[in-house]
Tab-separated table of C-alpha atoms in Angstrom:
chain	number	residue	atom	x	y	z
A	854	MET	CA	-1.250	22.698	65.776
A	855	SER	CA	-3.529	20.249	67.660
A	856	SER	CA	-3.048	16.539	67.115
A	857	LYS	CA	-6.652	16.240	65.866
A	858	TYR	CA	-6.191	18.977	63.240
A	859	LYS	CA	-2.873	17.439	62.193
A	860	SER	CA	-4.455	13.970	61.872
A	861	ASP	CA	-7.378	15.308	59.818
A	862	SER	CA	-4.980	17.071	57.422
A	863	ILE	CA	-3.012	13.886	56.823
A	864	VAL	CA	-6.223	11.964	56.030
A	865	LEU	CA	-7.381	14.611	53.542
A	866	PHE	CA	-3.966	14.687	51.834
A	867	LYS	CA	-3.922	10.887	51.460
A	868	LYS	CA	-7.483	10.909	50.084
A	869	ALA	CA	-6.549	13.511	47.507
A	870	ARG	CA	-3.608	11.381	46.410
A	871	LEU	CA	-5.865	8.321	46.038
A	872	ASP	CA	-8.356	10.314	43.975
A	873	GLY	CA	-5.574	11.486	41.692
A	874	ASN	CA	-6.434	15.108	42.354
A	875	TYR	CA	-3.181	16.220	43.964
A	876	LEU	CA	-0.987	18.965	42.692
A	877	PHE	CA	2.551	17.621	43.059
A	878	PRO	CA	4.073	14.128	42.986
A	879	THR	CA	5.688	12.289	45.849
A	880	SER	CA	9.442	11.996	45.996
A	881	SER	CA	9.273	8.373	44.776
A	882	GLU	CA	7.482	9.262	41.514
A	883	SER	CA	9.153	10.702	38.451
A	884	PRO	CA	7.529	13.559	36.526
A	885	ARG	CA	5.855	12.493	33.305
A	886	THR	CA	7.754	13.273	30.118
A	887	LEU	CA	6.404	13.665	26.568
A	888	GLN	CA	7.474	10.930	24.201
A	889	PRO	CA	8.960	12.231	20.957
A	890	SER	CA	6.585	11.758	17.977
A	891	SER	CA	7.601	9.690	14.976
A	892	PRO	CA	9.132	11.725	12.180
A	893	PRO	CA	6.787	12.350	9.211
A	894	PRO	CA	7.235	9.942	6.306
A	895	ALA	CA	9.516	11.107	3.568
A	896	PRO	CA	7.655	12.414	0.491
A	897	LEU	CA	7.372	10.007	-2.408
A	898	SER	CA	9.854	10.513	-5.185
A	899	PRO	CA	8.690	11.296	-8.737
A	900	ASP	CA	9.656	7.753	-9.743
A	901	GLN	CA	7.541	6.276	-6.956
A	902	LEU	CA	4.557	8.448	-7.857
A	903	ASP	CA	4.920	7.465	-11.495
A	904	ARG	CA	5.078	3.786	-10.554
A	905	ILE	CA	1.926	4.111	-8.442
A	906	ALA	CA	0.103	5.831	-11.310
A	907	ARG	CA	1.202	3.129	-13.765
A	908	ASN	CA	0.124	0.352	-11.415
A	909	LYS	CA	-3.250	2.004	-10.914
A	910	ARG	CA	-3.666	2.382	-14.655
A	911	ALA	CA	-2.751	-1.271	-15.193
A	912	ALA	CA	-5.327	-2.351	-12.616
A	913	LEU	CA	-7.990	-0.257	-14.333
A	914	GLU	CA	-7.022	-1.707	-17.701
A	915	LYS	CA	-7.394	-5.224	-16.329
A	916	LEU	CA	-10.778	-4.403	-14.854
A	917	ALA	CA	-11.875	-2.739	-18.082
A	918	ALA	CA	-10.930	-5.819	-20.093
A	919	ALA	CA	-13.276	-7.868	-17.926
A	920	GLN	CA	-16.148	-5.361	-17.884
A	921	GLU	CA	-15.818	-3.583	-21.230
A	922	PRO	CA	-19.005	-3.814	-23.293
A	923	PRO	CA	-18.734	-4.772	-26.971
A	924	GLY	CA	-18.295	-2.131	-29.650
A	925	PHE	CA	-16.631	0.544	-27.522
A	926	GLY	CA	-14.309	2.897	-29.409
A	927	GLU	CA	-10.691	2.807	-28.213
A	928	SER	CA	-10.144	6.503	-27.481
A	929	TRP	CA	-13.403	6.651	-25.522
A	930	ARG	CA	-12.493	3.472	-23.677
A	931	GLN	CA	-9.189	4.942	-22.541
A	932	GLU	CA	-10.872	7.971	-20.968
A	933	LEU	CA	-13.997	6.306	-19.578
A	934	LEU	CA	-12.646	2.935	-18.475
A	935	ALA	CA	-12.937	3.843	-14.782
A	936	GLU	CA	-16.725	3.787	-15.200
A	937	PHE	CA	-16.642	0.113	-16.230
A	938	GLY	CA	-15.449	-0.876	-12.760
A	939	GLU	CA	-18.142	1.032	-10.894
A	940	PRO	CA	-20.840	-1.079	-9.185
A	941	TYR	CA	-23.633	0.799	-10.974
A	942	PHE	CA	-22.156	-0.086	-14.381
A	943	ARG	CA	-21.871	-3.794	-13.591
A	944	GLU	CA	-25.469	-3.775	-12.368
A	945	LEU	CA	-26.540	-1.908	-15.506
A	946	MET	CA	-24.836	-4.393	-17.834
A	947	ASN	CA	-26.397	-7.304	-15.936
A	948	PHE	CA	-29.808	-5.662	-16.222
A	949	VAL	CA	-29.509	-5.115	-19.983
A	950	ASP	CA	-28.219	-8.675	-20.519
A	951	GLU	CA	-31.171	-10.062	-18.577
A	952	GLU	CA	-33.589	-7.875	-20.552
A	953	ARG	CA	-32.199	-9.238	-23.823
A	954	THR	CA	-32.870	-12.827	-22.722
A	955	ARG	CA	-36.558	-12.075	-22.140
A	956	HIS	CA	-37.482	-9.148	-24.391
A	957	THR	CA	-36.555	-7.368	-27.593
A	958	VAL	CA	-34.109	-4.598	-26.752
A	959	TYR	CA	-32.962	-1.818	-29.095
A	960	PRO	CA	-30.448	-1.111	-30.396
A	961	PRO	CA	-28.654	-4.454	-30.898
A	962	ALA	CA	-25.782	-4.985	-28.457
A	963	GLU	CA	-23.131	-4.257	-31.086
A	964	ASP	CA	-24.724	-0.860	-31.853
A	965	VAL	CA	-25.271	0.530	-28.350
A	966	PHE	CA	-21.951	2.393	-28.444
A	967	THR	CA	-21.874	3.364	-32.116
A	968	TRP	CA	-21.350	6.972	-31.002
A	969	THR	CA	-17.883	6.016	-29.695
A	970	GLN	CA	-16.815	4.582	-33.060
A	971	MET	CA	-17.461	7.609	-35.251
A	972	CYS	CA	-14.585	9.843	-34.129
A	973	ASP	CA	-11.868	10.156	-31.513
A	974	ILE	CA	-13.159	11.482	-28.192
A	975	ARG	CA	-10.867	14.512	-28.525
A	976	ASP	CA	-12.269	15.349	-31.963
A	977	VAL	CA	-15.807	15.981	-30.704
A	978	LYS	CA	-16.886	19.555	-31.418
A	979	VAL	CA	-20.712	19.503	-31.256
A	980	VAL	CA	-22.905	17.550	-28.823
A	981	ILE	CA	-26.608	16.952	-29.497
A	982	LEU	CA	-28.341	15.309	-26.535
A	983	GLY	CA	-31.341	13.031	-27.005
A	984	GLN	CA	-33.507	11.032	-24.596
A	985	ASP	CA	-33.617	7.311	-25.390
A	986	PRO	CA	-33.436	5.116	-28.531
A	987	TYR	CA	-36.268	4.559	-30.979
A	988	HIS	CA	-38.279	1.516	-29.908
A	989	ASN	CA	-39.482	0.244	-33.294
A	990	PRO	CA	-37.675	-2.336	-35.473
A	991	ASN	CA	-34.751	-1.325	-37.728
A	992	GLN	CA	-34.472	2.207	-36.374
A	993	ALA	CA	-32.093	2.645	-33.428
A	994	HIS	CA	-28.393	2.182	-34.169
A	995	GLY	CA	-26.600	4.040	-31.395
A	996	LEU	CA	-26.880	7.672	-32.551
A	997	SER	CA	-29.532	9.971	-31.104
A	998	PHE	CA	-32.245	11.073	-33.579
A	999	SER	CA	-30.669	8.903	-36.314
A	1000	VAL	CA	-32.217	5.810	-37.947
A	1001	ARG	CA	-30.782	3.097	-40.153
A	1002	ARG	CA	-31.103	3.297	-43.892
A	1003	PRO	CA	-33.463	2.904	-45.662
A	1004	GLU	CA	-35.822	3.766	-42.793
A	1005	LYS	CA	-37.679	7.037	-43.220
A	1006	PRO	CA	-36.934	9.832	-40.738
A	1007	PRO	CA	-39.186	9.779	-37.657
A	1008	PRO	CA	-41.212	12.940	-36.894
A	1009	SER	CA	-38.568	14.663	-34.727
A	1010	LEU	CA	-35.887	14.144	-37.353
A	1011	LYS	CA	-38.234	15.438	-40.049
A	1012	ASN	CA	-38.509	18.652	-38.055
A	1013	ILE	CA	-34.734	18.821	-37.669
A	1014	TYR	CA	-34.448	18.628	-41.457
A	1015	LYS	CA	-37.083	21.356	-41.833
A	1016	GLU	CA	-35.077	23.650	-39.572
A	1017	LEU	CA	-31.903	22.870	-41.516
A	1018	GLU	CA	-33.623	23.752	-44.807
A	1019	SER	CA	-34.435	27.213	-43.449
A	1020	ASP	CA	-31.142	27.699	-41.593
A	1021	ILE	CA	-28.380	26.256	-43.798
A	1022	GLU	CA	-28.105	27.522	-47.356
A	1023	GLY	CA	-28.370	24.714	-49.871
A	1024	PHE	CA	-29.469	22.044	-47.404
A	1025	GLN	CA	-31.726	19.440	-48.956
A	1026	HIS	CA	-33.563	16.571	-47.317
A	1027	PRO	CA	-31.254	13.580	-47.896
A	1028	GLY	CA	-34.093	11.109	-48.356
A	1029	HIS	CA	-33.070	9.017	-45.334
A	1030	GLY	CA	-32.563	9.419	-41.596
A	1031	ASP	CA	-28.988	8.209	-41.147
A	1032	LEU	CA	-26.885	10.904	-39.407
A	1033	THR	CA	-23.600	8.995	-39.549
A	1034	GLY	CA	-22.150	11.728	-41.778
A	1035	TRP	CA	-22.463	14.226	-38.946
A	1036	ALA	CA	-21.050	11.831	-36.350
A	1037	ARG	CA	-17.919	11.225	-38.426
A	1038	GLN	CA	-17.263	14.989	-38.393
A	1039	GLY	CA	-17.272	15.165	-34.595
A	1040	VAL	CA	-20.975	15.649	-33.863
A	1041	LEU	CA	-21.710	13.510	-30.811
A	1042	LEU	CA	-25.291	12.244	-31.031
A	1043	LEU	CA	-25.790	11.005	-27.481
A	1044	ASN	CA	-28.948	9.741	-25.820
A	1045	ALA	CA	-29.276	10.010	-22.040
A	1046	VAL	CA	-30.444	6.372	-21.969
A	1047	LEU	CA	-28.768	4.010	-24.424
A	1048	THR	CA	-31.167	1.044	-24.590
A	1049	VAL	CA	-34.922	0.502	-24.618
A	1050	ARG	CA	-37.283	-2.463	-24.368
A	1051	ALA	CA	-39.589	-2.664	-27.371
A	1052	PRO	CA	-42.152	-1.220	-27.746
A	1053	HIS	CA	-42.039	0.948	-24.609
A	1054	SER	CA	-40.274	4.310	-24.680
A	1055	ASN	CA	-38.247	5.179	-21.572
A	1056	SER	CA	-38.495	1.566	-20.368
A	1057	HIS	CA	-34.790	1.561	-19.406
A	1058	LYS	CA	-34.907	4.914	-17.669
A	1059	ASP	CA	-33.354	5.141	-14.172
A	1060	LYS	CA	-31.424	1.887	-14.546
A	1061	GLY	CA	-27.979	3.471	-14.596
A	1062	TRP	CA	-27.533	4.797	-18.129
A	1063	GLU	CA	-28.023	8.371	-16.965
A	1064	THR	CA	-25.070	8.064	-14.589
A	1065	PHE	CA	-22.867	6.757	-17.376
A	1066	THR	CA	-23.848	9.384	-19.948
A	1067	ASP	CA	-23.484	12.087	-17.285
A	1068	ALA	CA	-19.876	10.907	-16.941
A	1069	VAL	CA	-19.430	11.298	-20.711
A	1070	VAL	CA	-20.774	14.865	-20.666
A	1071	GLN	CA	-18.682	15.676	-17.601
A	1072	TRP	CA	-15.486	14.390	-19.232
A	1073	LEU	CA	-16.099	16.472	-22.345
A	1074	SER	CA	-16.896	19.552	-20.277
A	1075	ASN	CA	-13.767	19.178	-18.142
A	1076	ASN	CA	-11.275	18.158	-20.815
A	1077	GLN	CA	-12.344	19.956	-23.986
A	1078	GLN	CA	-12.649	23.613	-24.880
A	1079	GLY	CA	-15.071	25.486	-27.123
A	1080	LEU	CA	-17.579	22.679	-27.726
A	1081	VAL	CA	-21.104	23.531	-28.850
A	1082	PHE	CA	-23.842	21.764	-26.872
A	1083	MET	CA	-27.351	21.716	-28.346
A	1084	LEU	CA	-29.915	21.134	-25.601
A	1085	TRP	CA	-33.396	20.496	-26.973
A	1086	GLY	CA	-36.154	20.090	-24.410
A	1087	SER	CA	-36.272	20.047	-20.618
A	1088	ASP	CA	-34.578	16.657	-20.224
A	1089	ALA	CA	-31.580	17.791	-22.248
A	1090	ARG	CA	-31.349	21.028	-20.267
A	1091	VAL	CA	-31.280	19.077	-17.007
A	1092	LYS	CA	-28.542	16.829	-18.347
A	1093	GLY	CA	-26.597	19.851	-19.503
A	1094	ALA	CA	-26.561	21.438	-16.049
A	1095	ALA	CA	-23.024	20.155	-15.431
A	1096	ILE	CA	-21.568	21.810	-18.547
A	1097	ASP	CA	-18.983	24.470	-17.764
A	1098	ARG	CA	-20.418	27.428	-19.655
A	1099	SER	CA	-17.251	29.427	-19.206
A	1100	ARG	CA	-15.466	26.867	-21.409
A	1101	HIS	CA	-18.216	25.870	-23.845
A	1102	HIS	CA	-21.156	27.226	-25.846
A	1103	VAL	CA	-24.688	26.098	-24.972
A	1104	LEU	CA	-27.641	26.510	-27.356
A	1105	GLU	CA	-31.095	25.773	-25.941
A	1106	ALA	CA	-34.499	25.251	-27.566
A	1107	VAL	CA	-37.621	23.155	-27.151
A	1108	HIS	CA	-37.582	19.570	-28.380
A	1109	PRO	CA	-38.098	19.095	-32.152
A	1110	SER	CA	-41.037	16.726	-31.635
A	1111	PRO	CA	-44.306	17.644	-33.411
A	1112	GLN	CA	-45.830	18.549	-30.026
A	1113	SER	CA	-43.330	21.336	-29.349
A	1114	ALA	CA	-41.322	22.226	-32.466
A	1115	ARG	CA	-43.468	25.264	-33.294
A	1116	ARG	CA	-42.908	26.683	-29.814
A	1117	GLY	CA	-39.285	27.587	-30.438
A	1118	PHE	CA	-37.406	24.867	-32.282
A	1119	PHE	CA	-38.326	26.174	-35.708
A	1120	GLY	CA	-36.306	29.327	-36.181
A	1121	CYS	CA	-33.718	28.568	-33.481
A	1122	LYS	CA	-30.940	28.494	-36.147
A	1123	HIS	CA	-28.761	26.286	-33.981
A	1124	PHE	CA	-26.904	24.781	-36.923
A	1125	SER	CA	-25.640	28.040	-38.374
A	1126	LYS	CA	-24.940	29.400	-34.888
A	1127	ALA	CA	-22.927	26.285	-34.074
A	1128	ASN	CA	-20.723	26.801	-37.118
A	1129	GLU	CA	-20.160	30.449	-36.245
A	1130	LEU	CA	-19.125	29.493	-32.718
A	1131	LEU	CA	-16.839	26.725	-33.963
A	1132	GLN	CA	-15.080	29.116	-36.304
A	1133	GLU	CA	-14.638	31.628	-33.478
A	1134	SER	CA	-12.951	28.832	-31.499
A	1135	GLY	CA	-10.663	27.978	-34.407
A	1136	LYS	CA	-12.478	24.737	-35.234
A	1137	THR	CA	-13.659	23.493	-38.621
A	1138	PRO	CA	-17.410	24.053	-39.102
A	1139	VAL	CA	-19.719	21.090	-39.637
A	1140	ASP	CA	-20.884	20.307	-43.166
A	1141	TRP	CA	-24.525	19.680	-42.294
A	1142	ASN	CA	-25.184	18.618	-45.893
A	1143	ALA	CA	-22.775	15.670	-45.659
A	1144	LEU	CA	-25.315	12.937	-45.005
């Protein structure tokens, strides 16, 4: 081999080493070795998992105590308390409080959650979804479609009574619009929006109530079996989209308002159908006359 060729080879070899693109180490360098990885953490014991769950529950309880709105039924509180700590719920409560300082808001604060006081959350068997509270004085009291005594039934409730008279044998107009008797039997009368600024319907729409009442419907759908949901009108059908229809019964019709009742609410026979479905599920039927 010529000295020039030998010299050029040495230069190229050194350059490759400097670039890091050589294939084998020099005698002074040790081969790289893989460091052993840390062993995976030991799984938590049942006692540790239980302690974590209890601590989490205690933290939620503490948060709920600070954020819980007035008039909330205990069994409902226990299952929905996580919602009280959500940012949207705090913003919603602040909004409603501010509205009350400047405007008339229905229903009164102590009646917003009347629907949680009528029965245990696990005793609900029928759900009737409404839109938002009545916006005239002495009407709204926390139950959809229902009004305080001695207020006369509004037009939609009048049509509900008309349908009951044709559907339920022996039903008679009670002479008032208070549906508390149904609620105490496990009929959840739930509006999508739970407050309203007088005298403007839907004035508290898209402020956060829909998220909260969606959580209520979702809990019932996930944790109960064989409930009957009555969805009247397009808004109720949209809200009922999350209902698990493999677990529950869903009855749909147009809204009972005077503008639409004759297009399918009259003759829907939801009340008798609900009782048939409840009996098939082993539940006690509703006494629709008990008002």
